[in-house]
Every structure is written in C-alpha cells, then in structure tokens.
mmCIF file of C-alpha atoms (C1' of nucleotides) in Angstrom:
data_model
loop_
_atom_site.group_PDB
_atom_site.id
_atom_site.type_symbol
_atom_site.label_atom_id
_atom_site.label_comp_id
_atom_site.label_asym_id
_atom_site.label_seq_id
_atom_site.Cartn_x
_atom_site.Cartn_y
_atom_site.Cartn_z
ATOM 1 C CA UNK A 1 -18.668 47.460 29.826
ATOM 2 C CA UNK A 2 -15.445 48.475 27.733
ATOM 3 C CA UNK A 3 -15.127 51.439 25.411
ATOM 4 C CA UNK A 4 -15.791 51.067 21.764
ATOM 5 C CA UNK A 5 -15.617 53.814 18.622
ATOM 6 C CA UNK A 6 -18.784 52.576 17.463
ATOM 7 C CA UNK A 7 -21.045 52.860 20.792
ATOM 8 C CA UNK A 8 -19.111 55.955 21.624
ATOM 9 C CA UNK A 9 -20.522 57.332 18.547
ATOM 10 C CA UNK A 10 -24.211 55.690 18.741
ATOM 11 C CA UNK A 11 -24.648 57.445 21.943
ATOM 12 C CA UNK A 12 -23.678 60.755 20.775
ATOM 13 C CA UNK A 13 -25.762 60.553 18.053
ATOM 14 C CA UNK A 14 -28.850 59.578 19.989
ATOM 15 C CA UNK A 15 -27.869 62.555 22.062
ATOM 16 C CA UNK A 16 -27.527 65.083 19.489
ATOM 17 C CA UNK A 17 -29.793 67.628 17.739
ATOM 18 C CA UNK A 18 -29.436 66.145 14.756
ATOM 19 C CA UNK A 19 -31.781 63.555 15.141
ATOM 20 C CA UNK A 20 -35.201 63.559 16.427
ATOM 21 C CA UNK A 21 -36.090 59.814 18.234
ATOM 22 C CA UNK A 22 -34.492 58.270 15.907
ATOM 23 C CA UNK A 23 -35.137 54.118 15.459
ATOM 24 C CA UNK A 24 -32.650 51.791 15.351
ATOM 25 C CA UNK A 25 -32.623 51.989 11.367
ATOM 26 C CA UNK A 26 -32.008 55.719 11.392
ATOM 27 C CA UNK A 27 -29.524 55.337 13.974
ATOM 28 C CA UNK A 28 -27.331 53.051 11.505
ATOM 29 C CA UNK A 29 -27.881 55.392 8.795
ATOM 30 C CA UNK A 30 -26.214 58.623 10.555
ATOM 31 C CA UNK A 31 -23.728 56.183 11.965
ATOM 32 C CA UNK A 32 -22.460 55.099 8.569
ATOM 33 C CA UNK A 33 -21.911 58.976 7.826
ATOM 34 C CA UNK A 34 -19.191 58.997 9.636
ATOM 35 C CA UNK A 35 -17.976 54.985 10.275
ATOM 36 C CA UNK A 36 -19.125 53.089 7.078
ATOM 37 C CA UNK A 37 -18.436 49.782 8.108
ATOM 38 C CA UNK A 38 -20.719 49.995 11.131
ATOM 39 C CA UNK A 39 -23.208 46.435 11.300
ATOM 40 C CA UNK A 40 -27.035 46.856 11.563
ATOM 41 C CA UNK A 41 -26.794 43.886 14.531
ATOM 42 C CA UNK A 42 -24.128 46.343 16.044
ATOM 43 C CA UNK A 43 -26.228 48.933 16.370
ATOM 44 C CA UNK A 44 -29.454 46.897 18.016
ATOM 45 C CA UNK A 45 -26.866 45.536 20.364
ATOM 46 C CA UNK A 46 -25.390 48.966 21.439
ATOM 47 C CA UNK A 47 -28.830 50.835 21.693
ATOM 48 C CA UNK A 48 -29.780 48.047 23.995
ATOM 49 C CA UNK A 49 -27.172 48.106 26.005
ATOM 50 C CA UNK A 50 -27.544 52.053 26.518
ATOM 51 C CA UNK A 51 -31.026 51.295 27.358
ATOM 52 C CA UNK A 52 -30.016 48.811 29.891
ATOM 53 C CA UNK A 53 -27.422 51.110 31.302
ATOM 54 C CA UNK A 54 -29.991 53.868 31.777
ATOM 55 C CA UNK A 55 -27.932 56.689 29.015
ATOM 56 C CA UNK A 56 -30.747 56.397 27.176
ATOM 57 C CA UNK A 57 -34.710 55.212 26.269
ATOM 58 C CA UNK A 58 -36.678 53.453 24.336
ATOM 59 C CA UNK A 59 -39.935 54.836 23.239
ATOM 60 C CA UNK A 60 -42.936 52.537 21.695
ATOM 61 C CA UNK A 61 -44.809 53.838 19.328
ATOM 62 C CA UNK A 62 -46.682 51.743 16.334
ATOM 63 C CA UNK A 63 -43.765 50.039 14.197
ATOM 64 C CA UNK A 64 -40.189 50.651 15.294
ATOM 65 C CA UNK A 65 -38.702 51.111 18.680
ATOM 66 C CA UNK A 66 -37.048 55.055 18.995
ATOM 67 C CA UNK A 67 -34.541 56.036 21.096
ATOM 68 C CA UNK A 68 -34.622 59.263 23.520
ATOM 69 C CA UNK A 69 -31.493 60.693 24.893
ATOM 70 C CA UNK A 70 -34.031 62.299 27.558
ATOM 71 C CA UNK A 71 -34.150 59.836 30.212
ATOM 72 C CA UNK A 72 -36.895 61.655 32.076
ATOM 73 C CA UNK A 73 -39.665 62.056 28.757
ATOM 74 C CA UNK A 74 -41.724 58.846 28.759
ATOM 75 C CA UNK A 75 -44.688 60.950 27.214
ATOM 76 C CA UNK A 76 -44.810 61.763 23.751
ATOM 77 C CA UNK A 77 -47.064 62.466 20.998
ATOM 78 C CA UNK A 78 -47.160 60.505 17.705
ATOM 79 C CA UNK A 79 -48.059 62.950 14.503
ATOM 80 C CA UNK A 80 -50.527 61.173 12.530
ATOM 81 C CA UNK A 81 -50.045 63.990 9.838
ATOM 82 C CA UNK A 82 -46.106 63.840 9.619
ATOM 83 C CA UNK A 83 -45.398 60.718 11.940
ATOM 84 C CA UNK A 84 -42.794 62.387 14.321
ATOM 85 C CA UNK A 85 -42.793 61.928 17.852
ATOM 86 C CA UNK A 86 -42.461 65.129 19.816
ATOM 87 C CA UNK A 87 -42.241 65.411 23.825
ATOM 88 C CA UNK A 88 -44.852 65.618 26.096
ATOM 89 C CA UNK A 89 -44.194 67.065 29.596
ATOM 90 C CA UNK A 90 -47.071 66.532 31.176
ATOM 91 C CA UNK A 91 -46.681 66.110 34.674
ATOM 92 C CA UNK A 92 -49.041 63.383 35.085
ATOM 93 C CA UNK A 93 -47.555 60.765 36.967
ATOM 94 C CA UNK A 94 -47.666 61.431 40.538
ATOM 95 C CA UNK A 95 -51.464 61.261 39.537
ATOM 96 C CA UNK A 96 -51.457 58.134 36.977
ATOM 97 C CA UNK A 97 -49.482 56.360 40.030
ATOM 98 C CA UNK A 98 -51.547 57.698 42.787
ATOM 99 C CA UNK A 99 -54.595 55.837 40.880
ATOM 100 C CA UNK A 100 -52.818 53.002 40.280
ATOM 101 C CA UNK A 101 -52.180 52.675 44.114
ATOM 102 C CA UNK A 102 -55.711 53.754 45.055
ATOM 103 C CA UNK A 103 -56.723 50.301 42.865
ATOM 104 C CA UNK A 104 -54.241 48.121 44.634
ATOM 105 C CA UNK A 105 -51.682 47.998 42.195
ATOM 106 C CA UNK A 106 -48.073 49.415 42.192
ATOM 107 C CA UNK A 107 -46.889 51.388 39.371
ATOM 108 C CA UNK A 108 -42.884 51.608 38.347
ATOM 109 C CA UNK A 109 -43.074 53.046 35.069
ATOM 110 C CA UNK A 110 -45.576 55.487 33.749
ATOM 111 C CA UNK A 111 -45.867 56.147 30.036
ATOM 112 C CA UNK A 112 -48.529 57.872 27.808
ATOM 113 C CA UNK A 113 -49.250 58.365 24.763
ATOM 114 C CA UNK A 114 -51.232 60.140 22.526
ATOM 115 C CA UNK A 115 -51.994 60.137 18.864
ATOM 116 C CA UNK A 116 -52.750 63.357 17.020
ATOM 117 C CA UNK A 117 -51.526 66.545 14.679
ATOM 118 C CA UNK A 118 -48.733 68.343 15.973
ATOM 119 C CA UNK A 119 -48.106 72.159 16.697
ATOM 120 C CA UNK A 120 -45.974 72.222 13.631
ATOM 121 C CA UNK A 121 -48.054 70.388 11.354
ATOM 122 C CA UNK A 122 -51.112 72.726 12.687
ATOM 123 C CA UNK A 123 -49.527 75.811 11.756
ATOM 124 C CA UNK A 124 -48.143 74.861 8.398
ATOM 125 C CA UNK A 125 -51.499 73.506 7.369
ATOM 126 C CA UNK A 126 -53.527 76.568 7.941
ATOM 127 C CA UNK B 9 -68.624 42.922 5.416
ATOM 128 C CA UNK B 10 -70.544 39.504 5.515
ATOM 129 C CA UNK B 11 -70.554 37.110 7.692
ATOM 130 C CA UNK B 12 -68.158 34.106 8.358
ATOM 131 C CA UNK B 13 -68.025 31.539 11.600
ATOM 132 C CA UNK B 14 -64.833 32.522 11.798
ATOM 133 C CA UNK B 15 -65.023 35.899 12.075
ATOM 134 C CA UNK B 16 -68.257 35.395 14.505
ATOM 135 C CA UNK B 17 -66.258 32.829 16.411
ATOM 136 C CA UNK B 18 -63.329 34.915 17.299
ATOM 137 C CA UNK B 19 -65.473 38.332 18.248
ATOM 138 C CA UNK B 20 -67.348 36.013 20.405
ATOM 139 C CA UNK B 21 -63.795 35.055 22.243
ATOM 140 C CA UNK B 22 -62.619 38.456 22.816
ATOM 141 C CA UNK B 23 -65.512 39.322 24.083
ATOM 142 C CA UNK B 24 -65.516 36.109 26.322
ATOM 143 C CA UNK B 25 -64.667 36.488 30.081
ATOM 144 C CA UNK B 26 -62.372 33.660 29.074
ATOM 145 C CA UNK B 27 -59.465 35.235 27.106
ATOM 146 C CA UNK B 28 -57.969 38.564 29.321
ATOM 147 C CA UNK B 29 -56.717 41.152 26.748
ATOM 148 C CA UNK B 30 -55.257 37.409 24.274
ATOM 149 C CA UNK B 31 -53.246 38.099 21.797
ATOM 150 C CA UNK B 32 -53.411 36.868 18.188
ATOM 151 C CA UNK B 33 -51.933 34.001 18.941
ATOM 152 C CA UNK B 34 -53.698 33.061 22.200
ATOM 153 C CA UNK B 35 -57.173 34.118 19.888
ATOM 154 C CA UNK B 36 -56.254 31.155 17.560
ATOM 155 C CA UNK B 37 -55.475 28.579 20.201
ATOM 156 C CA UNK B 38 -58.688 29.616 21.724
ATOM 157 C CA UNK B 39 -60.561 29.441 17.814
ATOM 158 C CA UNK B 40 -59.094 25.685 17.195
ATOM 159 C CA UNK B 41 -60.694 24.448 20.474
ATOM 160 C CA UNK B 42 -64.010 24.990 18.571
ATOM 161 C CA UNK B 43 -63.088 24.798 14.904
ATOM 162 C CA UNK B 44 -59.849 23.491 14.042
ATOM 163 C CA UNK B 45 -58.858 24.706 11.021
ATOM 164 C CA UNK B 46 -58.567 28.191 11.095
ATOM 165 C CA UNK B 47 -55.020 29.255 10.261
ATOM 166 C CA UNK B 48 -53.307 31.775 12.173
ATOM 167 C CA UNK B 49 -53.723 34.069 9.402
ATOM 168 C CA UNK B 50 -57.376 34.166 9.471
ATOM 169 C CA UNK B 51 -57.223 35.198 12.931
ATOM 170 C CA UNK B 52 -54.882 37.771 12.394
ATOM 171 C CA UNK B 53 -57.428 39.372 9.086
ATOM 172 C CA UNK B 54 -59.761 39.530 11.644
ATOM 173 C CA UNK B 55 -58.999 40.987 14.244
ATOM 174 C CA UNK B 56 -57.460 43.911 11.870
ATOM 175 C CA UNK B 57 -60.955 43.929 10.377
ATOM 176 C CA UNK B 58 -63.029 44.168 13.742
ATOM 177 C CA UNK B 59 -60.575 46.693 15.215
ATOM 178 C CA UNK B 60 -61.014 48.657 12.037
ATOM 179 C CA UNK B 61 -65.027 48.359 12.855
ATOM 180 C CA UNK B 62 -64.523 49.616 16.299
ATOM 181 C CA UNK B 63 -65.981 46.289 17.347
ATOM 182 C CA UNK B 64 -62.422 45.667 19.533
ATOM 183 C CA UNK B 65 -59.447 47.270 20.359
ATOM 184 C CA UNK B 66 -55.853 46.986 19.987
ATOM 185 C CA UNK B 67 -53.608 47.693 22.940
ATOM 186 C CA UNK B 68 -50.083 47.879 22.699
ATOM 187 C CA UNK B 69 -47.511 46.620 25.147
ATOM 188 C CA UNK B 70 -43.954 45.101 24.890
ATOM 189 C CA UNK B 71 -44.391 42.132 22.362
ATOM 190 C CA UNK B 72 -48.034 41.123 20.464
ATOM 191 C CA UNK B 73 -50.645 42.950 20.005
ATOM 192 C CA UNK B 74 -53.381 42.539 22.864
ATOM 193 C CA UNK B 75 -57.000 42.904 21.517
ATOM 194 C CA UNK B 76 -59.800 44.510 24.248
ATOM 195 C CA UNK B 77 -63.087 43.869 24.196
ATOM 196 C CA UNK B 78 -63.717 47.020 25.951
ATOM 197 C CA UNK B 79 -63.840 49.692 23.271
ATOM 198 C CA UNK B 80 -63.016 52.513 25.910
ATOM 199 C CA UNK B 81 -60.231 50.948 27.777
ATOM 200 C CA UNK B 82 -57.414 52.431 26.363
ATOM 201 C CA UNK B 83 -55.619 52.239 29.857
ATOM 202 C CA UNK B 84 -53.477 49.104 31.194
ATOM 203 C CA UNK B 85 -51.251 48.159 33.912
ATOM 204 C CA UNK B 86 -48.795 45.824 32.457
ATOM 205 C CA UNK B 87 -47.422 43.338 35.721
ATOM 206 C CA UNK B 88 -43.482 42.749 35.658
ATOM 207 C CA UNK B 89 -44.387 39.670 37.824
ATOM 208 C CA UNK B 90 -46.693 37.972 36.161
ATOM 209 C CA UNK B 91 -47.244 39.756 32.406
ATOM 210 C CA UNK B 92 -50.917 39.407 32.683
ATOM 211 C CA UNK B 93 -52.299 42.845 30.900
ATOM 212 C CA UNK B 94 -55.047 44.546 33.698
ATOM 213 C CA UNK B 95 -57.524 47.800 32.521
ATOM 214 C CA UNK B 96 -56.358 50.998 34.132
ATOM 215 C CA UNK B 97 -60.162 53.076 34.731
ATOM 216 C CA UNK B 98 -57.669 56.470 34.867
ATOM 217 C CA UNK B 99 -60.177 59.000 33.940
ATOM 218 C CA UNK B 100 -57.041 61.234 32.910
ATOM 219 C CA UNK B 101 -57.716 61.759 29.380
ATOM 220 C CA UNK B 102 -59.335 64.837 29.451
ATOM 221 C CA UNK B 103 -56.226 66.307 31.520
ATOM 222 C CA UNK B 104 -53.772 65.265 28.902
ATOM 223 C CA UNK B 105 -55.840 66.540 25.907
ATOM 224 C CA UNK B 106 -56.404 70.032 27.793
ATOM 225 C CA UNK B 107 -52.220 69.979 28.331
ATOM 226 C CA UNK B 108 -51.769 68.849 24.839
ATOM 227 C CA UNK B 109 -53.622 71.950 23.579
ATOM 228 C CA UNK B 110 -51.684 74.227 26.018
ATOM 229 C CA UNK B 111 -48.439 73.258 24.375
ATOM 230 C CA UNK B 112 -50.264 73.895 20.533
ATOM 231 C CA UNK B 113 -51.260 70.124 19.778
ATOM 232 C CA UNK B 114 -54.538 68.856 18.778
ATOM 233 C CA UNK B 115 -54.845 65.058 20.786
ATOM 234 C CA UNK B 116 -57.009 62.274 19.599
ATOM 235 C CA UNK B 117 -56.019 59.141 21.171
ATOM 236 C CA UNK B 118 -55.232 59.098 24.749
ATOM 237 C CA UNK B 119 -53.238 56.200 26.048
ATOM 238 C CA UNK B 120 -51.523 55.225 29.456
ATOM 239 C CA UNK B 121 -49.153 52.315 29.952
ATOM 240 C CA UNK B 122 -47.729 51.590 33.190
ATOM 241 C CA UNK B 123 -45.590 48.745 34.223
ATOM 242 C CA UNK B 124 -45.505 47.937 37.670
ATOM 243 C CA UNK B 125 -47.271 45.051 39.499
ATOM 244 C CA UNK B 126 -50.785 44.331 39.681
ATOM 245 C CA UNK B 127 -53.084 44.173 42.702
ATOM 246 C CA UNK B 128 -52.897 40.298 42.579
ATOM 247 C CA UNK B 129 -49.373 39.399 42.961
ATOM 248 C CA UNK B 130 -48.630 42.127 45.436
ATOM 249 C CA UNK B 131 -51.319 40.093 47.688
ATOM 250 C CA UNK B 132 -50.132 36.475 47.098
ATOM 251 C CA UNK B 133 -46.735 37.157 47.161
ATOM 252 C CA UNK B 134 -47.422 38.495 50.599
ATOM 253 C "C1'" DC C 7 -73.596 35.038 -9.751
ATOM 254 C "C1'" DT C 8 -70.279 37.705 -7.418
ATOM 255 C "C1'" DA C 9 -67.451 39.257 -4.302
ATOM 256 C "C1'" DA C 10 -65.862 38.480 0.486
ATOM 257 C "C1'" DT C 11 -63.473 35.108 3.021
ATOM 258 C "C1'" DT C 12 -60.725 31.173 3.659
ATOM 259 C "C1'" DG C 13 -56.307 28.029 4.217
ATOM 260 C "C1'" DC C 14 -51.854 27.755 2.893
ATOM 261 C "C1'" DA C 15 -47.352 29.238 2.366
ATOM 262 C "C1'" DA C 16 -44.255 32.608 1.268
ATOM 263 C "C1'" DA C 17 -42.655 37.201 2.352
ATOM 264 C "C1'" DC C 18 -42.200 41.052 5.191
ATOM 265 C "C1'" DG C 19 -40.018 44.352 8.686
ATOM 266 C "C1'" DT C 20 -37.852 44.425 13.013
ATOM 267 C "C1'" DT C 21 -34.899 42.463 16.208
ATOM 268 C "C1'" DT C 22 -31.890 38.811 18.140
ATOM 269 C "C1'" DT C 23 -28.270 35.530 17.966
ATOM 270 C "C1'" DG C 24 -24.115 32.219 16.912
ATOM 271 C "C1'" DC C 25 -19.761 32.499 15.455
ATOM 272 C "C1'" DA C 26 -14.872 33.394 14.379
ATOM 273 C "C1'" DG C 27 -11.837 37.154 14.627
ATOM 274 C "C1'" DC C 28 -10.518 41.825 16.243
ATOM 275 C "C1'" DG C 29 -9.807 45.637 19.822
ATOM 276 C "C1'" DT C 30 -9.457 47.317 24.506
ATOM 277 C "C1'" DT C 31 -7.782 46.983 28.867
ATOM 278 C "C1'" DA D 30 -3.454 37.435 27.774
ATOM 279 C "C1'" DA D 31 -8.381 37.793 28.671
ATOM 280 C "C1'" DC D 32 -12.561 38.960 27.443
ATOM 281 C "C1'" DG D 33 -15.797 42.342 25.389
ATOM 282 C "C1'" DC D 34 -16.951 43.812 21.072
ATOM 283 C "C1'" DT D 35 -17.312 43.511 16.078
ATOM 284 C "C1'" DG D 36 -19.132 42.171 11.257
ATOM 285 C "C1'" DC D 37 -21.563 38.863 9.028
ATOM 286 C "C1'" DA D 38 -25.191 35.947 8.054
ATOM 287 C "C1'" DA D 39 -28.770 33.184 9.604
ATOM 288 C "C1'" DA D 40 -32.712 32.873 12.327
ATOM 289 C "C1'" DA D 41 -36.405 34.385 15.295
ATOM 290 C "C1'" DC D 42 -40.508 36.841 15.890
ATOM 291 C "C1'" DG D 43 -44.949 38.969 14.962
ATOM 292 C "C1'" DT D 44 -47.508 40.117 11.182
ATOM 293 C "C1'" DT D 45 -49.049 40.736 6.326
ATOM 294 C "C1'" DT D 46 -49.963 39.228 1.732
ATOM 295 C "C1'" DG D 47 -50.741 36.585 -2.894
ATOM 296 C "C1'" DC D 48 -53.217 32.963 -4.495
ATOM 297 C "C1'" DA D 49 -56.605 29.535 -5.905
ATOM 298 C "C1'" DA D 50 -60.560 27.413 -3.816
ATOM 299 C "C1'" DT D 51 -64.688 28.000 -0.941
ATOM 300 C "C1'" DT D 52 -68.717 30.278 0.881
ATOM 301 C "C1'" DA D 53 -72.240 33.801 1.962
ATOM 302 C "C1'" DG D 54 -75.650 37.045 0.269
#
DNA sequence: CTAATTGCAAACGTTTTGCAGCGTT
DNA sequence: AACGCTGCAAAACGTTTGCAATTAG
C-alpha cells in the first residue's frame, strides 16, 4: 500500500474529534474542507482499505456504514431520539463467546447493539 | 389491515421450517413456487408491514435484510464458512440494559451479532 | 362502495467498479 | 519505469415508491 494525500487525510479525519462515526458521506464532506477535489468513489475505496488494514472499523447500524477510529469498540448504542451512535464498553464478550462455545459454535467477532435514548438526549429532555 | 393471499402466503413461509432466517429475495422465490406472480415488490411491502405488526422480525447482518419468525430472537451467529444465519439463545440482554443504565442510557433493543462459525461446519469440516 | 393491496416500472440511497491518466516510489 | 492511486461516470445492489387496476370487507 503506497502513500497518498487523500487517504492520509481520510484516516486522520476518522481519527479525530471532530467527527463522531462518521459514514462514508460525512467523511467526503470534511474531506472536501480541506482537498476539494476529493471523489466520493475515493473515499469508499480508502475507508475500505483502512478497514481491511485494521486502522480502523466499520460499524452497522440501520442505513449507512460508520467508521470508528477505535479498533477495540464493536458495541455501540444507536439514539433513536438524535440518531448518534455513542460507545458502549461493555465487557461482554468473554461471556457472549463463552455461550457461543458452550452451543458448539466458535465465535470471532462479537458485536452488540442496542437501540435507545442516549445520556445526552436524557438530560436535555428533562 | 385486510387480508390478501399474498400477504397470508408469505407469513406462512417465514414461519415455515423451510426458509432459515430468508431474505426478501429468497421470500419471493419461495412465494412464486406457489403463486407466480407476485413481484418482488409485494414481498418486500410485506414483510415491512408484518414486521411493523410484530408478526416477524428483521435481523440485520452484512447484506439483506433476514426476516425471523421468532419474535424474541434478536440474537444470531452469522458463519464465515457457510453464511447460513443461526439464533444465538444468549440470555444477555438484561446485563447490557443494566450496563447501559450505569453509563446514563435508557436501552430498548438489545441485539448481538457474532461472526464466527457455526456448530455445523466446525463438525463436517472435521 | 371504498379503501387496502397488487403488479409494474421507475427511482432511490449506498456502495462498487471500469477506465484512462496521474502520483509515488 | 512500474504500479498504485485518482477522478469520473456508469453500474450494481437492496429497497422504496407512484400509479392505475384489482380485490377484500
């Protein structure tokens, strides 16, 4: 894998502060802030090559693919109130896999998640 | 709602033994065995509509949709050998929720995905 | 009678891909 | 120079939707 300006930059955006699991399309959008001429297709192709080189994950959620720059969080919880996807570290999957064992299967990859209202969205409601 | 053959035709084949967790499209291949002319996007109404009635359930892996007969199985092992979808009896939801509420969130839908390999392929490929 | 449901086909949102040219090593 | 990467545009994929005709209550 050479270098490039353009996944350079799509991995330190997916790795900064700035945005919160972003998908692809919001990706794009903060890439074109600072490289305008930056493809859509270019983008798909870079996040999934991160992916595939481990820097980074994908998380499912209804609709769009995000991307995590936390390699480790495979748990999240999707807002139904304000539809963002906050970590989850739950500590679950020794147990999840144990389980999985116990019914004769073999578990790589263990991933939950939950729909509900978020701590945020809790507060600022009350 | 009123009634259609359609509609009566495709609950009936999710809740068959037949079909394991099909897919929209494997629903209509299934449907024009028995009454060929139901278009795709028949199928696709309604299995919206019964999910929507809590008659079935929509599971989410990489790819389609996968509908459930099982209204509480909101667990599934997805095999990297052979992509077949299998129920997960976990028994874990009321762990997450209680962690969820620990870290200020308010869970409603609980769902583990794990990708690994199911019970059957470990034993034939043995 | 009326309103839900259908088949069809077109459109949608997301993602992938083929290609000729450009950039990195 | 070699080959990976790019932008572009077209296509693939799963799904939804508008419509006029049909069907169930």
């Amino acid at each position: 894998m050479r270098h490039s300006r353009q996944r350079d930059l799509i991995l330190d955006l997916v790795r900064s502060r700035a945005l919160n699991h972003p998908t692809a399309q919001d990706v794009h959008d903060a890439v074109r802030d600072h490289m305008p001429g930056v493809s859509l297709g270019t983008v798909y192709r870079n996040l999934h090559q991160l992916v595939e080189q481990g820097e980074i994950v994908a998380v499912q959620a209804e609709g769009p693919l995000h991307y995590d720059w936390n390699r480790q969080a495979h748990h999240h919880l999707h807002c139904s109130r304000c539809g963002a996807l906050v970590d989850l570290p739950l500590e679950l999957e020794d147990k999840v896999r144990e389980k999985a064992r116990h019914l004769g299967h073999s578990a790589d990859i263990v991933d939950i998640h939950v729909r509900g209202t978020c701590s945020r969205c809790l507060n600022t409601s009350t």
